[in-house]
mmCIF file of C-alpha atoms in Angstrom:
data_model
loop_
_atom_site.group_PDB
_atom_site.id
_atom_site.type_symbol
_atom_site.label_atom_id
_atom_site.label_comp_id
_atom_site.label_asym_id
_atom_site.label_seq_id
_atom_site.Cartn_x
_atom_site.Cartn_y
_atom_site.Cartn_z
ATOM 1 C CA UNK A 31 10.645 -8.944 18.678
ATOM 2 C CA UNK A 32 8.342 -9.054 15.930
ATOM 3 C CA UNK A 33 8.483 -7.601 12.224
ATOM 4 C CA UNK A 34 5.234 -6.337 12.675
ATOM 5 C CA UNK A 35 3.204 -6.497 16.179
ATOM 6 C CA UNK A 36 -0.118 -7.195 15.522
ATOM 7 C CA UNK A 37 -0.853 -8.612 19.129
ATOM 8 C CA UNK A 38 0.411 -5.612 20.878
ATOM 9 C CA UNK A 39 -2.236 -3.469 18.850
ATOM 10 C CA UNK A 40 -5.093 -5.996 19.476
ATOM 11 C CA UNK A 41 -4.576 -5.912 23.242
ATOM 12 C CA UNK A 42 -4.814 -2.208 23.309
ATOM 13 C CA UNK A 43 -8.400 -1.964 21.336
ATOM 14 C CA UNK A 44 -9.556 -5.408 22.383
ATOM 15 C CA UNK A 45 -12.959 -4.591 24.284
ATOM 16 C CA UNK A 46 -13.753 -2.404 21.221
ATOM 17 C CA UNK A 47 -12.939 -4.988 18.406
ATOM 18 C CA UNK A 48 -14.471 -7.932 20.664
ATOM 19 C CA UNK A 49 -17.449 -5.641 21.043
ATOM 20 C CA UNK A 50 -17.927 -5.073 17.115
ATOM 21 C CA UNK A 51 -17.413 -8.464 16.039
ATOM 22 C CA UNK A 52 -20.105 -9.437 18.651
ATOM 23 C CA UNK A 53 -22.798 -6.769 17.108
ATOM 24 C CA UNK A 54 -21.905 -8.520 13.752
ATOM 25 C CA UNK A 55 -22.351 -11.986 15.100
ATOM 26 C CA UNK A 56 -25.663 -10.922 16.715
ATOM 27 C CA UNK A 57 -27.318 -8.945 13.506
ATOM 28 C CA UNK A 58 -25.926 -11.505 11.222
ATOM 29 C CA UNK A 59 -25.541 -9.443 8.179
ATOM 30 C CA UNK A 60 -22.200 -11.046 7.408
ATOM 31 C CA UNK A 61 -22.163 -9.541 3.631
ATOM 32 C CA UNK A 62 -22.552 -5.994 3.252
ATOM 33 C CA UNK A 63 -24.071 -5.289 6.461
ATOM 34 C CA UNK A 64 -24.138 -1.817 7.953
ATOM 35 C CA UNK A 65 -20.735 -1.656 9.130
ATOM 36 C CA UNK A 66 -19.278 -1.641 5.577
ATOM 37 C CA UNK A 67 -21.364 1.321 4.750
ATOM 38 C CA UNK A 68 -20.135 2.989 8.082
ATOM 39 C CA UNK A 69 -16.665 2.343 7.223
ATOM 40 C CA UNK A 70 -17.129 3.714 3.542
ATOM 41 C CA UNK A 71 -18.295 6.833 4.903
ATOM 42 C CA UNK A 72 -15.453 7.293 7.572
ATOM 43 C CA UNK A 73 -12.700 6.387 5.197
ATOM 44 C CA UNK A 74 -14.149 9.035 2.596
ATOM 45 C CA UNK A 75 -14.174 11.655 5.124
ATOM 46 C CA UNK A 76 -10.600 10.656 6.370
ATOM 47 C CA UNK A 77 -9.125 10.549 2.724
ATOM 48 C CA UNK A 78 -11.069 13.559 1.651
ATOM 49 C CA UNK A 79 -12.924 12.612 -1.389
ATOM 50 C CA UNK A 80 -16.846 12.081 -1.834
ATOM 51 C CA UNK A 81 -16.654 8.236 -2.626
ATOM 52 C CA UNK A 82 -15.043 5.038 -0.837
ATOM 53 C CA UNK A 83 -15.825 1.862 -2.073
ATOM 54 C CA UNK A 84 -14.842 -1.030 -0.002
ATOM 55 C CA UNK A 85 -13.561 -4.475 -1.021
ATOM 56 C CA UNK A 86 -12.299 -7.772 -0.660
ATOM 57 C CA UNK A 87 -8.579 -6.872 -1.202
ATOM 58 C CA UNK A 88 -6.280 -4.173 -2.077
ATOM 59 C CA UNK A 89 -5.773 -6.441 -5.208
ATOM 60 C CA UNK A 90 -9.295 -6.341 -5.792
ATOM 61 C CA UNK A 91 -9.431 -2.589 -5.390
ATOM 62 C CA UNK A 92 -6.935 -2.040 -8.090
ATOM 63 C CA UNK A 93 -8.633 -4.636 -10.356
ATOM 64 C CA UNK A 94 -11.931 -2.625 -9.948
ATOM 65 C CA UNK A 95 -10.301 0.719 -10.578
ATOM 66 C CA UNK A 96 -8.759 -0.423 -13.530
ATOM 67 C CA UNK A 97 -12.057 -2.263 -14.967
ATOM 68 C CA UNK A 98 -14.068 1.015 -14.116
ATOM 69 C CA UNK A 99 -11.748 2.633 -16.846
ATOM 70 C CA UNK A 100 -12.174 -0.178 -19.444
ATOM 71 C CA UNK A 101 -8.606 -1.153 -19.501
ATOM 72 C CA UNK A 102 -8.141 -4.348 -21.511
ATOM 73 C CA UNK A 103 -6.449 -5.773 -24.193
ATOM 74 C CA UNK A 104 -4.260 -3.464 -26.752
ATOM 75 C CA UNK A 105 -4.052 -1.067 -23.883
ATOM 76 C CA UNK A 106 -0.729 0.156 -21.839
ATOM 77 C CA UNK A 107 -0.799 0.886 -18.380
ATOM 78 C CA UNK A 108 2.194 2.807 -16.872
ATOM 79 C CA UNK A 109 3.736 1.933 -13.498
ATOM 80 C CA UNK A 110 6.785 0.915 -11.438
ATOM 81 C CA UNK A 111 8.830 -2.303 -11.528
ATOM 82 C CA UNK A 112 9.812 -2.104 -7.935
ATOM 83 C CA UNK A 113 6.619 -3.134 -6.080
ATOM 84 C CA UNK A 114 4.332 -6.017 -5.072
ATOM 85 C CA UNK A 115 3.345 -8.119 -7.921
ATOM 86 C CA UNK A 116 -0.533 -7.271 -7.488
ATOM 87 C CA UNK A 117 0.236 -3.773 -9.240
ATOM 88 C CA UNK A 118 1.506 -5.323 -12.406
ATOM 89 C CA UNK A 119 -0.736 -8.699 -11.916
ATOM 90 C CA UNK A 120 -3.987 -6.682 -12.480
ATOM 91 C CA UNK A 121 -2.742 -4.919 -15.563
ATOM 92 C CA UNK A 122 -1.713 -8.451 -17.310
ATOM 93 C CA UNK A 123 -5.106 -10.092 -15.963
ATOM 94 C CA UNK A 124 -7.028 -7.496 -17.733
ATOM 95 C CA UNK A 125 -5.134 -8.301 -21.021
ATOM 96 C CA UNK A 126 -3.329 -4.805 -21.168
ATOM 97 C CA UNK A 127 0.581 -4.244 -21.276
ATOM 98 C CA UNK A 128 2.356 -3.070 -18.121
ATOM 99 C CA UNK A 129 4.972 -0.382 -18.858
ATOM 100 C CA UNK A 130 7.605 -0.157 -16.444
ATOM 101 C CA UNK A 131 9.227 3.055 -15.537
ATOM 102 C CA UNK A 132 12.362 3.217 -13.168
ATOM 103 C CA UNK A 133 12.137 4.670 -9.703
ATOM 104 C CA UNK A 134 13.845 7.578 -7.764
ATOM 105 C CA UNK A 135 16.781 6.183 -6.046
ATOM 106 C CA UNK A 136 16.017 8.167 -2.581
ATOM 107 C CA UNK A 137 12.277 7.420 -2.247
ATOM 108 C CA UNK A 138 11.772 4.077 -4.218
ATOM 109 C CA UNK A 139 8.989 5.755 -5.932
ATOM 110 C CA UNK A 140 8.619 6.067 -9.624
ATOM 111 C CA UNK A 141 10.535 8.649 -11.030
ATOM 112 C CA UNK A 142 7.970 11.260 -12.263
ATOM 113 C CA UNK A 143 10.581 12.630 -14.624
ATOM 114 C CA UNK A 144 10.642 9.414 -16.652
ATOM 115 C CA UNK A 145 6.853 8.946 -17.333
ATOM 116 C CA UNK A 146 6.176 11.228 -19.891
ATOM 117 C CA UNK A 147 8.650 9.626 -22.440
ATOM 118 C CA UNK A 148 6.600 6.371 -21.910
ATOM 119 C CA UNK A 149 3.267 7.638 -22.950
ATOM 120 C CA UNK A 150 2.130 6.196 -26.403
ATOM 121 C CA UNK A 151 -1.354 6.653 -27.900
ATOM 122 C CA UNK A 152 -2.061 3.192 -26.345
ATOM 123 C CA UNK A 153 -1.517 4.370 -22.753
ATOM 124 C CA UNK A 154 -4.848 4.086 -20.959
ATOM 125 C CA UNK A 155 -3.703 4.818 -17.221
ATOM 126 C CA UNK A 156 -0.551 5.585 -15.129
ATOM 127 C CA UNK A 157 -0.238 3.723 -11.583
ATOM 128 C CA UNK A 158 2.127 5.202 -9.292
ATOM 129 C CA UNK A 159 2.669 3.240 -6.258
ATOM 130 C CA UNK A 160 3.091 4.948 -2.546
ATOM 131 C CA UNK A 161 5.901 2.678 -1.667
ATOM 132 C CA UNK A 162 6.900 1.605 1.986
ATOM 133 C CA UNK A 163 4.629 4.547 3.193
ATOM 134 C CA UNK A 164 5.686 7.230 1.338
ATOM 135 C CA UNK A 165 3.362 9.209 -1.666
ATOM 136 C CA UNK A 166 5.361 10.007 -5.101
ATOM 137 C CA UNK A 167 5.369 13.409 -6.792
ATOM 138 C CA UNK A 168 1.635 13.249 -7.554
ATOM 139 C CA UNK A 169 1.427 16.859 -8.636
ATOM 140 C CA UNK A 170 3.750 16.216 -11.281
ATOM 141 C CA UNK A 171 2.335 12.870 -12.146
ATOM 142 C CA UNK A 172 -1.422 14.460 -12.604
ATOM 143 C CA UNK A 173 0.053 17.099 -14.507
ATOM 144 C CA UNK A 174 1.436 14.716 -17.034
ATOM 145 C CA UNK A 175 -1.800 12.770 -16.914
ATOM 146 C CA UNK A 176 -3.883 15.807 -17.701
ATOM 147 C CA UNK A 177 -1.717 16.958 -20.601
ATOM 148 C CA UNK A 178 -2.357 13.514 -22.114
ATOM 149 C CA UNK A 179 -6.000 12.814 -21.105
ATOM 150 C CA UNK A 180 -4.672 9.859 -19.152
ATOM 151 C CA UNK A 181 -6.037 9.214 -15.594
ATOM 152 C CA UNK A 182 -3.810 8.464 -12.741
ATOM 153 C CA UNK A 183 -4.595 5.673 -10.195
ATOM 154 C CA UNK A 184 -2.629 6.065 -6.833
ATOM 155 C CA UNK A 185 -1.493 2.368 -5.782
ATOM 156 C CA UNK A 186 -1.729 3.496 -2.037
ATOM 157 C CA UNK A 187 -1.734 -0.113 -0.677
ATOM 158 C CA UNK A 188 1.127 0.962 1.727
ATOM 159 C CA UNK A 189 0.487 4.780 2.470
ATOM 160 C CA UNK A 190 -2.857 4.866 3.889
ATOM 161 C CA UNK A 191 -2.516 7.730 6.600
ATOM 162 C CA UNK A 192 0.397 9.437 4.883
ATOM 163 C CA UNK A 193 0.160 12.915 3.414
ATOM 164 C CA UNK A 194 1.448 14.680 0.408
ATOM 165 C CA UNK A 195 1.312 18.487 0.529
ATOM 166 C CA UNK A 196 -1.380 18.305 3.320
ATOM 167 C CA UNK A 197 -3.184 15.818 1.593
ATOM 168 C CA UNK A 198 -3.835 12.346 2.500
ATOM 169 C CA UNK A 199 -3.024 9.440 0.179
ATOM 170 C CA UNK A 200 -5.967 8.195 -1.535
ATOM 171 C CA UNK A 201 -7.289 11.284 -2.337
ATOM 172 C CA UNK A 202 -4.676 12.764 -4.501
ATOM 173 C CA UNK A 203 -5.960 11.518 -8.039
ATOM 174 C CA UNK A 204 -9.027 10.738 -9.650
ATOM 175 C CA UNK A 205 -8.736 7.100 -8.547
ATOM 176 C CA UNK A 206 -6.841 5.294 -5.823
ATOM 177 C CA UNK A 207 -6.820 1.712 -4.309
ATOM 178 C CA UNK A 208 -5.587 0.824 -0.834
ATOM 179 C CA UNK A 209 -5.036 -2.480 1.047
ATOM 180 C CA UNK A 210 -6.361 -3.473 4.443
ATOM 181 C CA UNK A 211 -4.147 -6.698 4.813
ATOM 182 C CA UNK A 212 -3.423 -7.472 8.657
ATOM 183 C CA UNK A 213 0.321 -6.180 8.062
ATOM 184 C CA UNK A 214 -0.621 -2.703 6.335
ATOM 185 C CA UNK A 215 -0.529 0.537 8.560
ATOM 186 C CA UNK A 216 -4.481 0.283 8.731
ATOM 187 C CA UNK A 217 -4.944 -3.519 8.441
ATOM 188 C CA UNK A 218 -8.144 -5.963 9.204
ATOM 189 C CA UNK A 219 -7.968 -9.526 10.584
ATOM 190 C CA UNK A 220 -8.010 -10.933 6.811
ATOM 191 C CA UNK A 221 -8.148 -9.807 3.521
ATOM 192 C CA UNK A 222 -9.509 -6.277 2.745
ATOM 193 C CA UNK A 223 -9.226 -3.303 0.672
ATOM 194 C CA UNK A 224 -10.847 0.086 -0.781
ATOM 195 C CA UNK A 225 -11.016 2.315 -3.780
ATOM 196 C CA UNK A 226 -11.465 6.201 -3.681
ATOM 197 C CA UNK A 227 -12.767 8.610 -6.354
ATOM 198 C CA UNK A 228 -14.417 11.845 -6.772
ATOM 199 C CA UNK A 229 -15.891 10.997 -9.693
ATOM 200 C CA UNK A 230 -19.739 9.724 -9.006
ATOM 201 C CA UNK A 231 -19.981 7.718 -12.316
ATOM 202 C CA UNK A 232 -16.729 6.049 -11.458
ATOM 203 C CA UNK A 233 -17.911 5.179 -8.071
ATOM 204 C CA UNK A 234 -21.290 3.792 -9.043
ATOM 205 C CA UNK A 235 -19.445 1.566 -11.725
ATOM 206 C CA UNK A 236 -16.982 0.322 -8.981
ATOM 207 C CA UNK A 237 -19.759 -0.590 -6.924
ATOM 208 C CA UNK A 238 -21.471 -2.524 -9.471
ATOM 209 C CA UNK A 239 -18.079 -4.216 -10.467
ATOM 210 C CA UNK A 240 -17.644 -5.277 -6.806
ATOM 211 C CA UNK A 241 -20.647 -7.321 -6.683
ATOM 212 C CA UNK A 242 -20.774 -9.084 -10.000
ATOM 213 C CA UNK A 243 -21.587 -6.037 -12.251
ATOM 214 C CA UNK A 244 -24.878 -5.839 -10.381
ATOM 215 C CA UNK A 245 -27.092 -2.620 -10.506
ATOM 216 C CA UNK A 246 -30.159 -4.014 -9.221
ATOM 217 C CA UNK A 247 -31.183 -7.232 -7.933
ATOM 218 C CA UNK A 248 -30.098 -9.846 -10.195
ATOM 219 C CA UNK A 249 -29.846 -7.334 -13.111
ATOM 220 C CA UNK A 250 -26.110 -7.038 -14.337
ATOM 221 C CA UNK A 251 -25.390 -4.693 -16.986
ATOM 222 C CA UNK A 252 -21.724 -5.323 -16.841
ATOM 223 C CA UNK A 253 -19.294 -8.386 -16.025
ATOM 224 C CA UNK A 254 -17.942 -7.715 -12.472
ATOM 225 C CA UNK A 255 -16.284 -9.797 -9.791
ATOM 226 C CA UNK A 256 -17.138 -11.063 -6.104
ATOM 227 C CA UNK A 257 -15.206 -8.247 -4.569
ATOM 228 C CA UNK A 258 -17.204 -7.539 -1.491
ATOM 229 C CA UNK A 259 -15.655 -6.609 1.855
ATOM 230 C CA UNK A 260 -16.984 -8.951 4.743
ATOM 231 C CA UNK A 261 -18.950 -7.044 7.484
ATOM 232 C CA UNK A 262 -16.662 -8.418 10.195
ATOM 233 C CA UNK A 263 -13.468 -6.968 8.505
ATOM 234 C CA UNK A 264 -15.279 -3.762 8.366
ATOM 235 C CA UNK A 265 -16.067 -4.054 12.237
ATOM 236 C CA UNK A 266 -12.511 -4.527 13.151
ATOM 237 C CA UNK A 267 -11.546 -1.383 10.889
ATOM 238 C CA UNK A 268 -13.952 0.748 12.256
ATOM 239 C CA UNK A 269 -12.281 -0.148 15.698
ATOM 240 C CA UNK A 270 -8.676 0.270 14.234
ATOM 241 C CA UNK A 271 -9.717 3.661 13.014
ATOM 242 C CA UNK A 272 -10.426 4.873 16.498
ATOM 243 C CA UNK A 273 -6.343 4.782 17.314
ATOM 244 C CA UNK A 274 -5.235 5.171 13.735
ATOM 245 C CA UNK A 275 -4.050 8.843 14.199
ATOM 246 C CA UNK A 276 -2.187 7.974 17.300
ATOM 247 C CA UNK A 277 -0.559 4.820 15.338
ATOM 248 C CA UNK A 278 0.421 7.158 12.721
ATOM 249 C CA UNK A 279 2.199 9.548 14.962
ATOM 250 C CA UNK A 280 3.796 6.757 16.424
ATOM 251 C CA UNK A 281 5.124 5.318 13.290
ATOM 252 C CA UNK A 282 6.382 8.620 12.166
ATOM 253 C CA UNK A 283 8.408 8.749 15.825
ATOM 254 C CA UNK A 284 10.011 5.041 15.175
ATOM 255 C CA UNK A 285 10.843 5.903 11.818
ATOM 256 C CA UNK A 286 12.799 9.240 13.031
ATOM 257 C CA UNK A 287 14.427 7.385 15.815
ATOM 258 C CA UNK A 288 15.659 4.652 13.564
ATOM 259 C CA UNK A 289 16.945 7.358 11.220
ATOM 260 C CA UNK A 290 18.926 8.795 14.247
ATOM 261 C CA UNK A 291 20.118 5.214 15.234
ATOM 262 C CA UNK A 292 21.048 4.096 11.823
ATOM 263 C CA UNK A 293 21.875 6.994 9.592
ATOM 264 C CA UNK A 294 25.793 6.672 10.287
ATOM 265 C CA UNK A 295 25.686 2.798 9.037
ATOM 266 C CA UNK A 296 23.515 2.562 6.430
ATOM 267 C CA UNK A 297 21.394 4.247 3.497
ATOM 268 C CA UNK A 298 17.955 5.104 5.427
ATOM 269 C CA UNK A 299 14.677 6.358 4.253
ATOM 270 C CA UNK A 300 14.519 9.661 2.724
ATOM 271 C CA UNK A 301 11.308 11.814 2.888
ATOM 272 C CA UNK A 302 10.429 14.194 -0.255
ATOM 273 C CA UNK A 303 9.799 17.661 0.380
ATOM 274 C CA UNK A 304 6.220 18.013 1.758
ATOM 275 C CA UNK A 305 5.603 14.567 2.466
ATOM 276 C CA UNK A 306 5.094 12.324 5.830
ATOM 277 C CA UNK A 307 5.279 8.609 5.661
ATOM 278 C CA UNK A 308 3.588 5.660 7.632
ATOM 279 C CA UNK A 309 6.392 3.503 7.133
ATOM 280 C CA UNK A 310 4.631 0.508 6.099
ATOM 281 C CA UNK A 311 8.232 -0.922 6.167
ATOM 282 C CA UNK A 312 11.583 0.763 7.521
ATOM 283 C CA UNK A 313 13.655 0.016 4.506
ATOM 284 C CA UNK A 314 17.464 0.536 4.528
ATOM 285 C CA UNK A 315 20.058 -0.463 2.144
ATOM 286 C CA UNK A 316 23.272 -2.627 2.844
ATOM 287 C CA UNK A 317 26.248 -3.902 0.874
ATOM 288 C CA UNK A 318 26.213 -7.609 1.364
ATOM 289 C CA UNK A 319 22.614 -8.238 2.393
ATOM 290 C CA UNK A 320 22.922 -12.231 2.598
ATOM 291 C CA UNK A 321 25.610 -11.789 5.270
ATOM 292 C CA UNK A 322 23.646 -8.955 7.221
ATOM 293 C CA UNK A 323 20.600 -10.946 7.134
ATOM 294 C CA UNK A 324 22.468 -14.001 8.340
ATOM 295 C CA UNK A 325 23.897 -12.136 11.225
ATOM 296 C CA UNK A 326 20.762 -10.526 12.214
ATOM 297 C CA UNK A 327 18.708 -13.818 12.029
ATOM 298 C CA UNK A 328 21.520 -15.255 14.462
ATOM 299 C CA UNK A 329 20.977 -12.085 16.751
ATOM 300 C CA UNK A 330 17.155 -12.927 16.316
ATOM 301 C CA UNK A 331 16.251 -9.532 14.845
ATOM 302 C CA UNK A 332 13.457 -10.088 12.232
ATOM 303 C CA UNK A 333 13.817 -8.957 9.152
ATOM 304 C CA UNK A 334 12.462 -9.015 5.346
ATOM 305 C CA UNK A 335 13.117 -8.126 1.801
ATOM 306 C CA UNK A 336 10.323 -6.005 -0.298
ATOM 307 C CA UNK A 337 11.134 -6.728 -3.271
ATOM 308 C CA UNK A 338 14.072 -9.062 -4.357
ATOM 309 C CA UNK A 339 12.904 -9.498 -7.864
ATOM 310 C CA UNK A 340 11.362 -6.535 -9.999
ATOM 311 C CA UNK A 341 8.017 -7.022 -11.688
ATOM 312 C CA UNK A 342 9.521 -7.015 -15.269
ATOM 313 C CA UNK A 343 11.821 -9.489 -14.307
ATOM 314 C CA UNK A 344 8.925 -11.704 -13.148
ATOM 315 C CA UNK A 345 8.217 -14.520 -15.626
ATOM 316 C CA UNK A 346 4.379 -13.531 -16.665
ATOM 317 C CA UNK A 347 5.350 -9.672 -16.766
ATOM 318 C CA UNK A 348 8.636 -9.890 -18.513
ATOM 319 C CA UNK A 349 9.804 -6.970 -20.343
ATOM 320 C CA UNK A 350 13.564 -6.217 -21.023
ATOM 321 C CA UNK A 351 13.876 -2.505 -20.234
ATOM 322 C CA UNK A 352 16.223 -0.649 -18.531
ATOM 323 C CA UNK A 353 15.585 -0.289 -14.874
ATOM 324 C CA UNK A 354 19.044 0.116 -13.199
ATOM 325 C CA UNK A 355 17.771 1.961 -9.882
ATOM 326 C CA UNK A 356 15.053 -0.744 -9.606
ATOM 327 C CA UNK A 357 17.540 -3.602 -9.899
ATOM 328 C CA UNK A 358 20.377 -1.951 -7.859
ATOM 329 C CA UNK A 359 17.720 -1.319 -4.940
ATOM 330 C CA UNK A 360 16.202 -4.902 -5.195
ATOM 331 C CA UNK A 361 19.791 -6.223 -4.639
ATOM 332 C CA UNK A 362 20.169 -4.144 -1.430
ATOM 333 C CA UNK A 363 17.128 -3.204 0.250
ATOM 334 C CA UNK A 364 16.460 -4.717 3.775
ATOM 335 C CA UNK A 365 13.513 -4.100 6.107
ATOM 336 C CA UNK A 366 13.561 -4.058 9.850
ATOM 337 C CA UNK A 367 11.135 -4.453 12.552
ATOM 338 C CA UNK A 368 8.584 -1.507 12.317
ATOM 339 C CA UNK A 369 5.151 -1.045 13.916
ATOM 340 C CA UNK A 370 3.582 1.465 16.395
ATOM 341 C CA UNK A 371 4.443 -0.373 19.459
ATOM 342 C CA UNK A 372 8.104 -0.785 18.708
ATOM 343 C CA UNK A 373 10.084 -0.128 22.111
ATOM 344 C CA UNK A 374 13.044 2.258 22.240
ATOM 345 C CA UNK A 375 15.109 -0.607 23.761
ATOM 346 C CA UNK A 376 14.158 -3.092 20.921
ATOM 347 C CA UNK A 377 15.020 -0.280 18.310
ATOM 348 C CA UNK A 378 18.312 0.173 20.095
ATOM 349 C CA UNK A 379 18.896 -3.815 19.890
ATOM 350 C CA UNK A 380 18.395 -3.722 16.198
ATOM 351 C CA UNK A 381 20.818 -0.866 15.899
ATOM 352 C CA UNK A 382 23.516 -2.882 17.790
ATOM 353 C CA UNK A 383 22.897 -6.013 15.746
ATOM 354 C CA UNK A 384 23.195 -4.015 12.501
ATOM 355 C CA UNK A 385 26.205 -2.425 13.799
ATOM 356 C CA UNK A 386 27.856 -5.981 14.505
ATOM 357 C CA UNK A 387 26.596 -7.241 11.390
ATOM 358 C CA UNK A 388 28.093 -4.806 9.271
ATOM 359 C CA UNK A 389 31.524 -5.645 11.141
ATOM 360 C CA UNK A 390 31.564 -9.185 9.962
#
């Protein structure tokens, strides 16, 4: 059993993946080849926005989105402390200050009710993270942003394919960023990411920023980065898009089955009203995590902890703010095997091993 089984997926789509990679090798346009443009069109249509900018990673997608808004020294960006470091890292790298707001105890997403109190005259953006595959309350967050004239950037690195009130993650705010790291619900075979927007001017700015700030050959009106997506990765993602809707449905089935198997044992993921999840991770809470992990390891059950240290307790981003729900979650969360090809028997084996672990 694997935590995430990428080989099972590859065997399903092997002929298409291999053919698309061979096509790239044949035409030789390894950087910004035709597959990149085709992927951008496919993803923009899927999300329901006008513009998709393919990028070299989800981290670079966040960076370019913030750079497009001219975020820099002296600015503040409101976000959650309970996420992967890339979210806060990009804020800090630009010289801005991350302002951390605690999470909702059930969804692990930023608590929208706490955001407004954190806004100051230096707030330049709000960056909610769609954690573990579920989208936060974007209507409430967007309304706060509109009242204060502050743009919202959805960090959709873990939620591509999920929906909120019938709309897909990535198309719920003026800007969004997602990741195609191999372990993501839609992942390539290396690093990759994308930014989405409905704003043509922001889209053009991000296209320039990903290519060294270039607007015409060797003319650079702004400083940018080397953030281009490799053509081979675009080819892989185009192949994966052919089965993605089916995989999203399978993820929902696996998540629901886990809920049925584990609901009487531990705290299981809760879906907010009118939300779906792609279960980038299936995350439970346990009391004595170290002991439970040791027992699961002994039983051969893969597991992981996302995330043991909140961002505001990380040395480069340290901020002594009150985040009791995030800190409690960081001490208790545990992620179990989760992917579209997880067999029922494997889930039952996980449930049995967890039941035994909790008895020890």
